[in-house]
mmCIF file of C-alpha atoms in Angstrom:
data_model
loop_
_atom_site.group_PDB
_atom_site.id
_atom_site.type_symbol
_atom_site.label_atom_id
_atom_site.label_comp_id
_atom_site.label_asym_id
_atom_site.label_seq_id
_atom_site.Cartn_x
_atom_site.Cartn_y
_atom_site.Cartn_z
ATOM 1 C CA UNK A 880 -127.934 -39.481 -121.538
ATOM 2 C CA UNK A 881 -127.557 -42.367 -119.214
ATOM 3 C CA UNK A 882 -129.385 -43.594 -116.081
ATOM 4 C CA UNK A 883 -127.801 -45.646 -113.597
ATOM 5 C CA UNK A 884 -128.823 -48.402 -111.916
ATOM 6 C CA UNK A 885 -128.553 -49.752 -108.075
ATOM 7 C CA UNK A 886 -125.172 -48.894 -106.702
ATOM 8 C CA UNK A 887 -124.393 -46.332 -109.890
ATOM 9 C CA UNK A 888 -122.225 -43.122 -109.829
ATOM 10 C CA UNK A 889 -125.415 -40.494 -109.816
ATOM 11 C CA UNK A 890 -124.758 -36.743 -109.756
ATOM 12 C CA UNK A 891 -124.932 -36.192 -105.951
ATOM 13 C CA UNK A 892 -122.608 -33.641 -106.401
ATOM 14 C CA UNK A 893 -125.414 -31.492 -108.657
ATOM 15 C CA UNK A 894 -126.989 -30.588 -105.769
ATOM 16 C CA UNK A 895 -123.713 -29.424 -103.724
ATOM 17 C CA UNK A 896 -121.283 -26.642 -104.158
ATOM 18 C CA UNK A 897 -118.623 -26.813 -105.726
ATOM 19 C CA UNK A 898 -115.783 -28.640 -105.322
ATOM 20 C CA UNK A 899 -111.982 -29.460 -105.933
ATOM 21 C CA UNK A 900 -110.301 -32.131 -107.227
ATOM 22 C CA UNK A 901 -108.171 -32.628 -104.535
ATOM 23 C CA UNK A 902 -110.834 -32.458 -101.403
ATOM 24 C CA UNK A 903 -113.503 -30.435 -100.040
ATOM 25 C CA UNK A 904 -115.486 -32.472 -97.024
ATOM 26 C CA UNK A 905 -118.899 -31.732 -96.192
ATOM 27 C CA UNK A 906 -118.598 -31.115 -92.520
ATOM 28 C CA UNK A 907 -120.959 -28.291 -92.536
ATOM 29 C CA UNK A 908 -123.723 -30.067 -94.319
ATOM 30 C CA UNK A 909 -125.304 -31.894 -91.412
ATOM 31 C CA UNK A 910 -124.669 -35.432 -92.764
ATOM 32 C CA UNK A 911 -126.577 -38.641 -91.815
ATOM 33 C CA UNK A 912 -126.829 -41.654 -92.852
ATOM 34 C CA UNK A 913 -130.655 -41.278 -93.648
ATOM 35 C CA UNK A 914 -129.369 -38.008 -96.336
ATOM 36 C CA UNK A 915 -127.158 -40.748 -98.547
ATOM 37 C CA UNK A 916 -129.174 -40.848 -101.699
ATOM 38 C CA UNK A 917 -130.709 -44.304 -102.261
ATOM 39 C CA UNK A 918 -128.922 -45.368 -105.283
ATOM 40 C CA UNK A 919 -125.541 -46.045 -103.275
ATOM 41 C CA UNK A 920 -127.433 -49.150 -101.873
ATOM 42 C CA UNK A 921 -127.188 -48.440 -97.877
ATOM 43 C CA UNK A 922 -131.067 -49.572 -97.231
ATOM 44 C CA UNK A 923 -131.108 -52.517 -100.103
ATOM 45 C CA UNK A 924 -132.435 -54.898 -97.473
ATOM 46 C CA UNK A 925 -135.114 -53.402 -95.275
ATOM 47 C CA UNK A 926 -133.450 -54.083 -92.043
ATOM 48 C CA UNK A 927 -130.109 -52.184 -91.703
ATOM 49 C CA UNK A 928 -127.338 -53.558 -88.564
ATOM 50 C CA UNK A 929 -124.952 -51.446 -87.365
ATOM 51 C CA UNK A 930 -124.419 -54.096 -84.876
ATOM 52 C CA UNK A 931 -123.380 -57.958 -85.119
ATOM 53 C CA UNK A 932 -127.281 -59.416 -85.625
ATOM 54 C CA UNK A 933 -126.997 -63.038 -83.771
ATOM 55 C CA UNK A 934 -127.177 -64.903 -86.869
ATOM 56 C CA UNK A 935 -123.923 -63.997 -88.145
ATOM 57 C CA UNK A 936 -122.086 -64.514 -84.659
ATOM 58 C CA UNK A 937 -118.626 -65.672 -85.701
ATOM 59 C CA UNK A 938 -118.948 -67.721 -82.356
ATOM 60 C CA UNK A 939 -121.912 -69.611 -83.678
ATOM 61 C CA UNK A 940 -120.064 -70.367 -86.757
ATOM 62 C CA UNK A 941 -118.385 -73.776 -87.394
ATOM 63 C CA UNK A 942 -116.115 -73.566 -89.964
ATOM 64 C CA UNK A 943 -114.947 -76.604 -92.219
ATOM 65 C CA UNK A 944 -111.102 -77.941 -91.516
ATOM 66 C CA UNK A 945 -108.944 -77.025 -92.527
ATOM 67 C CA UNK A 946 -110.031 -73.589 -93.444
ATOM 68 C CA UNK A 947 -107.276 -70.850 -94.112
ATOM 69 C CA UNK A 948 -107.556 -67.665 -94.234
ATOM 70 C CA UNK A 949 -105.185 -64.416 -95.581
ATOM 71 C CA UNK A 950 -106.305 -60.830 -94.338
ATOM 72 C CA UNK A 951 -104.108 -57.757 -95.551
ATOM 73 C CA UNK A 952 -103.964 -54.645 -93.889
ATOM 74 C CA UNK A 953 -104.538 -55.963 -90.641
ATOM 75 C CA UNK A 954 -102.702 -53.555 -88.179
ATOM 76 C CA UNK A 955 -105.310 -51.851 -86.641
ATOM 77 C CA UNK A 956 -109.554 -51.000 -87.451
ATOM 78 C CA UNK A 957 -111.324 -53.511 -89.734
ATOM 79 C CA UNK A 958 -108.437 -55.801 -90.742
ATOM 80 C CA UNK A 959 -107.795 -56.614 -87.067
ATOM 81 C CA UNK A 960 -111.569 -57.316 -86.385
ATOM 82 C CA UNK A 961 -111.559 -59.762 -89.700
ATOM 83 C CA UNK A 962 -108.892 -61.672 -88.463
ATOM 84 C CA UNK A 963 -110.556 -61.800 -84.805
ATOM 85 C CA UNK A 964 -113.729 -62.917 -86.146
ATOM 86 C CA UNK A 965 -112.665 -65.746 -88.430
ATOM 87 C CA UNK A 966 -110.420 -66.949 -85.727
ATOM 88 C CA UNK A 967 -113.486 -66.894 -83.501
ATOM 89 C CA UNK A 968 -115.435 -68.924 -86.027
ATOM 90 C CA UNK A 969 -112.615 -71.595 -85.880
ATOM 91 C CA UNK A 970 -110.487 -71.304 -89.070
ATOM 92 C CA UNK A 971 -107.403 -73.613 -88.947
ATOM 93 C CA UNK A 972 -104.702 -71.348 -90.357
ATOM 94 C CA UNK A 973 -104.522 -67.416 -90.675
ATOM 95 C CA UNK A 974 -101.886 -65.150 -92.447
ATOM 96 C CA UNK A 975 -101.829 -61.665 -91.412
ATOM 97 C CA UNK A 976 -99.953 -58.860 -92.706
ATOM 98 C CA UNK A 977 -99.335 -55.519 -92.119
ATOM 99 C CA UNK A 978 -96.624 -52.732 -92.911
ATOM 100 C CA UNK A 979 -95.912 -52.412 -88.537
ATOM 101 C CA UNK A 980 -94.052 -55.482 -86.851
ATOM 102 C CA UNK A 981 -95.471 -54.013 -83.747
ATOM 103 C CA UNK A 982 -99.153 -54.083 -84.645
ATOM 104 C CA UNK A 983 -98.716 -57.629 -85.819
ATOM 105 C CA UNK A 984 -97.499 -58.859 -83.042
ATOM 106 C CA UNK A 985 -100.321 -57.406 -80.920
ATOM 107 C CA UNK A 986 -102.728 -59.250 -82.818
ATOM 108 C CA UNK A 987 -101.049 -62.371 -82.832
ATOM 109 C CA UNK A 988 -101.180 -62.885 -79.639
ATOM 110 C CA UNK A 989 -105.028 -61.937 -79.744
ATOM 111 C CA UNK A 990 -105.421 -65.063 -82.479
ATOM 112 C CA UNK A 991 -104.487 -68.084 -79.964
ATOM 113 C CA UNK A 992 -107.567 -70.223 -81.598
ATOM 114 C CA UNK A 993 -105.641 -70.738 -84.851
ATOM 115 C CA UNK A 994 -102.214 -71.446 -86.280
ATOM 116 C CA UNK A 995 -100.782 -67.976 -87.642
ATOM 117 C CA UNK A 996 -98.256 -66.940 -90.367
ATOM 118 C CA UNK A 997 -97.817 -63.051 -89.470
ATOM 119 C CA UNK A 998 -95.278 -61.456 -92.096
ATOM 120 C CA UNK A 999 -94.349 -57.158 -92.399
ATOM 121 C CA UNK A 1000 -95.535 -56.926 -96.257
ATOM 122 C CA UNK A 1001 -96.826 -54.236 -97.915
ATOM 123 C CA UNK A 1002 -98.939 -54.103 -100.794
ATOM 124 C CA UNK A 1003 -97.122 -51.578 -102.708
ATOM 125 C CA UNK A 1004 -94.801 -54.247 -103.391
ATOM 126 C CA UNK A 1005 -95.330 -56.822 -106.172
ATOM 127 C CA UNK A 1006 -92.487 -58.878 -104.929
ATOM 128 C CA UNK A 1007 -93.443 -58.733 -101.210
ATOM 129 C CA UNK A 1008 -97.267 -59.904 -101.794
ATOM 130 C CA UNK A 1009 -95.175 -62.887 -104.106
ATOM 131 C CA UNK A 1010 -93.388 -64.019 -101.231
ATOM 132 C CA UNK A 1011 -96.376 -63.980 -99.209
ATOM 133 C CA UNK A 1012 -98.176 -66.145 -101.160
ATOM 134 C CA UNK A 1013 -95.409 -68.655 -101.468
ATOM 135 C CA UNK A 1014 -95.455 -68.511 -97.480
ATOM 136 C CA UNK A 1015 -99.270 -69.254 -97.519
ATOM 137 C CA UNK A 1016 -98.967 -72.256 -100.360
ATOM 138 C CA UNK A 1017 -95.383 -73.771 -98.658
ATOM 139 C CA UNK A 1018 -97.151 -73.532 -95.109
ATOM 140 C CA UNK A 1019 -100.915 -74.804 -95.878
ATOM 141 C CA UNK A 1020 -100.645 -75.803 -99.709
ATOM 142 C CA UNK A 1021 -104.235 -73.796 -99.436
ATOM 143 C CA UNK A 1022 -106.093 -70.848 -98.513
ATOM 144 C CA UNK A 1023 -109.255 -70.536 -98.458
ATOM 145 C CA UNK A 1024 -110.358 -67.090 -98.383
ATOM 146 C CA UNK A 1025 -108.338 -63.889 -99.162
ATOM 147 C CA UNK A 1026 -109.372 -60.496 -97.769
ATOM 148 C CA UNK A 1027 -107.530 -57.516 -99.911
ATOM 149 C CA UNK A 1028 -108.361 -54.779 -96.660
ATOM 150 C CA UNK A 1029 -105.173 -52.949 -96.810
ATOM 151 C CA UNK A 1030 -106.525 -49.310 -97.929
ATOM 152 C CA UNK A 1031 -105.489 -45.670 -97.391
ATOM 153 C CA UNK A 1032 -107.739 -42.719 -97.350
ATOM 154 C CA UNK A 1033 -105.808 -39.015 -97.410
ATOM 155 C CA UNK A 1034 -106.096 -36.817 -94.795
ATOM 156 C CA UNK A 1035 -108.513 -33.377 -95.181
ATOM 157 C CA UNK A 1036 -107.205 -30.900 -97.734
ATOM 158 C CA UNK A 1037 -108.501 -27.457 -97.691
ATOM 159 C CA UNK A 1038 -109.890 -26.170 -101.110
ATOM 160 C CA UNK A 1039 -107.293 -23.226 -100.879
ATOM 161 C CA UNK A 1040 -104.586 -25.615 -100.246
ATOM 162 C CA UNK A 1041 -104.845 -27.831 -103.171
ATOM 163 C CA UNK A 1042 -101.528 -27.596 -105.207
ATOM 164 C CA UNK A 1043 -99.335 -29.954 -107.153
ATOM 165 C CA UNK A 1044 -98.070 -30.722 -103.658
ATOM 166 C CA UNK A 1045 -100.957 -32.819 -102.815
ATOM 167 C CA UNK A 1046 -100.550 -35.433 -105.957
ATOM 168 C CA UNK A 1047 -98.282 -37.559 -104.066
ATOM 169 C CA UNK A 1048 -101.288 -38.296 -101.450
ATOM 170 C CA UNK A 1049 -104.010 -39.490 -104.711
ATOM 171 C CA UNK A 1050 -101.187 -41.318 -105.888
ATOM 172 C CA UNK A 1051 -100.667 -43.116 -103.251
ATOM 173 C CA UNK A 1052 -104.071 -43.970 -102.296
ATOM 174 C CA UNK A 1053 -104.374 -45.251 -105.906
ATOM 175 C CA UNK A 1054 -101.286 -47.584 -105.582
ATOM 176 C CA UNK A 1055 -102.731 -49.101 -102.475
ATOM 177 C CA UNK A 1056 -106.568 -49.145 -102.626
ATOM 178 C CA UNK A 1057 -106.812 -50.092 -106.017
ATOM 179 C CA UNK A 1058 -103.241 -51.295 -107.446
ATOM 180 C CA UNK A 1059 -102.885 -53.116 -104.264
ATOM 181 C CA UNK A 1060 -105.801 -55.446 -104.363
ATOM 182 C CA UNK A 1061 -104.719 -56.075 -107.869
ATOM 183 C CA UNK A 1062 -101.444 -57.554 -106.524
ATOM 184 C CA UNK A 1063 -103.244 -59.617 -103.785
ATOM 185 C CA UNK A 1064 -105.722 -61.367 -106.467
ATOM 186 C CA UNK A 1065 -103.301 -61.709 -108.800
ATOM 187 C CA UNK A 1066 -101.156 -63.338 -106.581
ATOM 188 C CA UNK A 1067 -103.104 -65.561 -104.882
ATOM 189 C CA UNK A 1068 -106.044 -66.469 -107.679
ATOM 190 C CA UNK A 1069 -103.708 -69.421 -108.792
ATOM 191 C CA UNK A 1070 -103.778 -70.755 -105.238
ATOM 192 C CA UNK A 1071 -107.644 -70.502 -104.623
ATOM 193 C CA UNK A 1072 -108.279 -72.002 -107.636
ATOM 194 C CA UNK A 1073 -106.270 -75.220 -106.475
ATOM 195 C CA UNK A 1074 -107.985 -75.017 -103.507
ATOM 196 C CA UNK A 1075 -111.140 -76.921 -105.370
ATOM 197 C CA UNK A 1076 -112.066 -78.296 -101.789
ATOM 198 C CA UNK A 1077 -112.236 -75.375 -100.224
ATOM 199 C CA UNK A 1078 -114.379 -72.269 -100.422
ATOM 200 C CA UNK A 1079 -112.160 -69.983 -102.814
ATOM 201 C CA UNK A 1080 -113.191 -66.747 -101.857
ATOM 202 C CA UNK A 1081 -111.752 -63.056 -102.372
ATOM 203 C CA UNK A 1082 -112.781 -59.969 -100.987
ATOM 204 C CA UNK A 1083 -111.868 -56.820 -101.266
ATOM 205 C CA UNK A 1084 -112.648 -53.669 -99.500
ATOM 206 C CA UNK A 1085 -115.070 -51.402 -101.193
ATOM 207 C CA UNK A 1086 -117.005 -48.224 -100.185
ATOM 208 C CA UNK A 1087 -120.329 -46.700 -100.583
ATOM 209 C CA UNK A 1088 -118.227 -43.611 -101.799
ATOM 210 C CA UNK A 1089 -117.523 -45.440 -105.075
ATOM 211 C CA UNK A 1090 -121.085 -44.376 -105.750
ATOM 212 C CA UNK A 1091 -120.031 -40.719 -105.510
ATOM 213 C CA UNK A 1092 -118.517 -38.583 -108.290
ATOM 214 C CA UNK A 1093 -118.225 -35.752 -105.582
ATOM 215 C CA UNK A 1094 -115.129 -34.808 -103.541
ATOM 216 C CA UNK A 1095 -117.460 -33.419 -101.032
ATOM 217 C CA UNK A 1096 -117.654 -36.277 -98.984
ATOM 218 C CA UNK A 1097 -114.120 -38.463 -99.533
ATOM 219 C CA UNK A 1098 -111.204 -37.637 -102.131
ATOM 220 C CA UNK A 1099 -111.272 -38.146 -105.779
ATOM 221 C CA UNK A 1100 -108.724 -41.017 -105.454
ATOM 222 C CA UNK A 1101 -110.188 -42.606 -103.138
ATOM 223 C CA UNK A 1102 -113.634 -42.575 -105.043
ATOM 224 C CA UNK A 1103 -112.379 -43.740 -108.092
ATOM 225 C CA UNK A 1104 -109.925 -46.430 -106.206
ATOM 226 C CA UNK A 1105 -113.462 -48.016 -104.297
ATOM 227 C CA UNK A 1106 -115.146 -47.972 -107.876
ATOM 228 C CA UNK A 1107 -112.651 -49.713 -109.824
ATOM 229 C CA UNK A 1108 -112.135 -52.326 -107.028
ATOM 230 C CA UNK A 1109 -115.473 -53.202 -107.229
ATOM 231 C CA UNK A 1110 -115.174 -53.697 -110.911
ATOM 232 C CA UNK A 1111 -112.083 -55.566 -110.519
ATOM 233 C CA UNK A 1112 -114.047 -58.138 -108.393
ATOM 234 C CA UNK A 1113 -116.687 -58.585 -110.942
ATOM 235 C CA UNK A 1114 -113.627 -59.079 -113.253
ATOM 236 C CA UNK A 1115 -112.495 -61.833 -111.140
ATOM 237 C CA UNK A 1116 -115.690 -63.922 -110.971
ATOM 238 C CA UNK A 1117 -116.240 -63.925 -114.841
ATOM 239 C CA UNK A 1118 -113.015 -64.692 -115.362
ATOM 240 C CA UNK A 1119 -112.418 -67.319 -112.712
ATOM 241 C CA UNK A 1120 -115.452 -68.524 -111.855
ATOM 242 C CA UNK A 1121 -115.280 -71.563 -114.343
ATOM 243 C CA UNK A 1122 -112.614 -72.428 -111.596
ATOM 244 C CA UNK A 1123 -114.593 -72.196 -108.636
ATOM 245 C CA UNK A 1124 -113.575 -68.902 -107.755
ATOM 246 C CA UNK A 1125 -115.999 -66.097 -106.267
ATOM 247 C CA UNK A 1126 -114.999 -62.247 -105.693
ATOM 248 C CA UNK A 1127 -117.277 -59.764 -103.600
ATOM 249 C CA UNK A 1128 -116.250 -55.812 -102.982
ATOM 250 C CA UNK A 1129 -117.462 -55.465 -99.253
ATOM 251 C CA UNK A 1130 -118.652 -52.554 -98.033
ATOM 252 C CA UNK A 1131 -117.749 -52.646 -94.343
ATOM 253 C CA UNK A 1132 -120.075 -50.316 -92.306
ATOM 254 C CA UNK A 1133 -119.226 -46.993 -91.132
ATOM 255 C CA UNK A 1134 -116.633 -47.393 -88.481
ATOM 256 C CA UNK A 1135 -114.738 -44.979 -86.629
ATOM 257 C CA UNK A 1136 -111.061 -46.359 -86.995
ATOM 258 C CA UNK A 1137 -107.228 -44.990 -86.891
ATOM 259 C CA UNK A 1138 -107.980 -44.089 -90.840
ATOM 260 C CA UNK A 1139 -111.275 -42.126 -90.213
ATOM 261 C CA UNK A 1140 -110.033 -40.282 -87.409
ATOM 262 C CA UNK A 1141 -107.182 -39.495 -89.022
ATOM 263 C CA UNK A 1142 -109.061 -38.590 -92.403
ATOM 264 C CA UNK A 1143 -111.736 -36.341 -90.561
ATOM 265 C CA UNK A 1144 -111.028 -36.304 -86.689
ATOM 266 C CA UNK A 1145 -114.122 -36.507 -84.633
ATOM 267 C CA UNK A 1146 -116.513 -34.916 -87.129
ATOM 268 C CA UNK A 1147 -117.735 -37.495 -88.552
ATOM 269 C CA UNK A 1148 -118.448 -39.149 -84.833
ATOM 270 C CA UNK A 1149 -122.496 -39.046 -85.239
ATOM 271 C CA UNK A 1150 -122.342 -41.173 -88.307
ATOM 272 C CA UNK A 1151 -119.685 -43.234 -88.196
ATOM 273 C CA UNK A 1152 -121.017 -45.360 -85.408
ATOM 274 C CA UNK A 1153 -121.172 -49.057 -87.008
ATOM 275 C CA UNK A 1154 -119.795 -51.874 -84.475
ATOM 276 C CA UNK A 1155 -115.947 -52.173 -85.923
ATOM 277 C CA UNK A 1156 -116.451 -56.195 -85.919
ATOM 278 C CA UNK A 1157 -119.267 -55.992 -88.213
ATOM 279 C CA UNK A 1158 -117.512 -56.518 -91.187
ATOM 280 C CA UNK A 1159 -115.834 -59.224 -89.725
ATOM 281 C CA UNK A 1160 -118.771 -61.254 -88.815
ATOM 282 C CA UNK A 1161 -120.492 -60.675 -92.586
ATOM 283 C CA UNK A 1162 -117.311 -62.177 -94.005
ATOM 284 C CA UNK A 1163 -117.314 -64.816 -92.096
ATOM 285 C CA UNK A 1164 -121.133 -65.555 -93.143
ATOM 286 C CA UNK A 1165 -120.238 -64.583 -96.629
ATOM 287 C CA UNK A 1166 -117.707 -67.018 -97.136
ATOM 288 C CA UNK A 1167 -118.433 -70.194 -94.904
ATOM 289 C CA UNK A 1168 -119.732 -71.384 -97.823
ATOM 290 C CA UNK A 1169 -120.052 -71.062 -101.836
ATOM 291 C CA UNK A 1170 -122.586 -68.313 -102.930
ATOM 292 C CA UNK A 1171 -122.178 -68.100 -106.637
ATOM 293 C CA UNK A 1172 -125.430 -65.975 -106.912
ATOM 294 C CA UNK A 1173 -123.650 -63.290 -105.250
ATOM 295 C CA UNK A 1174 -120.500 -63.672 -107.003
ATOM 296 C CA UNK A 1175 -119.137 -60.355 -108.581
ATOM 297 C CA UNK A 1176 -121.325 -58.525 -106.578
ATOM 298 C CA UNK A 1177 -121.214 -55.062 -104.231
ATOM 299 C CA UNK A 1178 -122.399 -56.191 -100.690
ATOM 300 C CA UNK A 1179 -122.830 -54.413 -97.357
ATOM 301 C CA UNK A 1180 -122.168 -55.687 -94.008
ATOM 302 C CA UNK A 1181 -125.080 -53.286 -92.866
ATOM 303 C CA UNK A 1182 -127.568 -55.683 -95.059
ATOM 304 C CA UNK A 1183 -129.736 -58.689 -93.054
ATOM 305 C CA UNK A 1184 -128.395 -61.583 -94.248
ATOM 306 C CA UNK A 1185 -131.936 -63.715 -94.417
ATOM 307 C CA UNK A 1186 -133.650 -61.179 -96.397
ATOM 308 C CA UNK A 1187 -130.661 -60.839 -98.867
ATOM 309 C CA UNK A 1188 -131.274 -64.337 -99.768
ATOM 310 C CA UNK A 1189 -134.883 -64.343 -99.934
ATOM 311 C CA UNK A 1190 -133.803 -61.498 -103.022
ATOM 312 C CA UNK A 1191 -131.601 -64.006 -104.737
ATOM 313 C CA UNK A 1192 -134.445 -64.441 -107.697
ATOM 314 C CA UNK A 1193 -134.864 -60.496 -107.883
ATOM 315 C CA UNK A 1194 -131.038 -59.813 -107.580
ATOM 316 C CA UNK A 1195 -130.154 -62.382 -110.612
ATOM 317 C CA UNK A 1196 -133.206 -61.263 -112.426
ATOM 318 C CA UNK A 1197 -132.038 -57.414 -112.388
ATOM 319 C CA UNK A 1198 -128.407 -58.156 -112.804
ATOM 320 C CA UNK A 1199 -128.205 -56.127 -109.724
ATOM 321 C CA UNK A 1200 -125.180 -55.196 -107.018
ATOM 322 C CA UNK A 1201 -122.998 -54.196 -109.993
ATOM 323 C CA UNK A 1202 -121.991 -50.992 -111.893
ATOM 324 C CA UNK A 1203 -124.546 -50.511 -114.813
ATOM 325 C CA UNK A 1204 -125.502 -48.053 -117.535
ATOM 326 C CA UNK A 1205 -128.945 -48.055 -119.194
ATOM 327 C CA UNK A 1206 -131.013 -45.650 -122.062
ATOM 328 C CA UNK A 1207 -134.244 -46.349 -120.239
ATOM 329 C CA UNK A 1208 -135.363 -47.256 -117.090
ATOM 330 C CA UNK A 1209 -136.344 -51.136 -118.230
ATOM 331 C CA UNK A 1210 -133.030 -51.668 -120.032
ATOM 332 C CA UNK A 1211 -128.900 -51.988 -118.915
ATOM 333 C CA UNK A 1212 -126.098 -53.015 -119.942
ATOM 334 C CA UNK A 1213 -122.788 -53.383 -118.868
ATOM 335 C CA UNK A 1214 -120.486 -50.514 -119.252
ATOM 336 C CA UNK A 1215 -117.059 -51.809 -120.560
#
């Protein structure tokens, strides 16, 4: 019998009604942040932030120069605000990609502080992602931070409507959320490795629901894609750490974005109340210096960064913030 450590896939759904593979959300269960199991890690630090705390406010940061950032999925929501955060912190260059040109133009007009490369690109295309890397390399010859933010979640599906016709939605979620991150990582890791005088940081968008094996909250495909991305970041950290690359899976908070609104309408308005700029501010803090002790781990923008740094020894000693299994509470080993 396996028992799982912090950020484990415990069986929350044991206490929930039956569910289908496609999706049945818990709109009627009075969901609150406090109701989430402890192993989700939401309250890993004692202090929980829903707004940007003063100590990670991007406008108070002075990034080294040159400092080049690449962000995917910037059209709306988190990617848009992550880009703004790095521009506010003084990055010298920023490459932005989205599937929609009008969204890129809107963000470009707001990024007045940095040189901008905007490219229409979907992460489902390996050739498009590779071309984007070529453009970044040609323009700047370096990249300091790559943020694989592009992602989707399927709309609400009633159990009675789950059928083979819903399969394309699940496959699309997996292809963008997981394969898209893999394509971006594969294309940009060589340039990150070569940028040895920079921060060499790869950040992917994770989710607390990676800890869930239930479709009661979000679709199975979404949960699995986010769990796999977290494992991918650990692999990147191990395989490319010797070259200076650091990789993180970021929980970007509970934010009402166009994606989540399309997914659950206003049903989650009470819990999706985090500041939409919080994830961007945390990304700036995370990548403004080397944090090799956190590399390969899951982090949340809701955590207090000073408390997190004080927990460094505990995290390293217990090898926390990674998926692991154990046969007892006193020993653990990575899942192969």
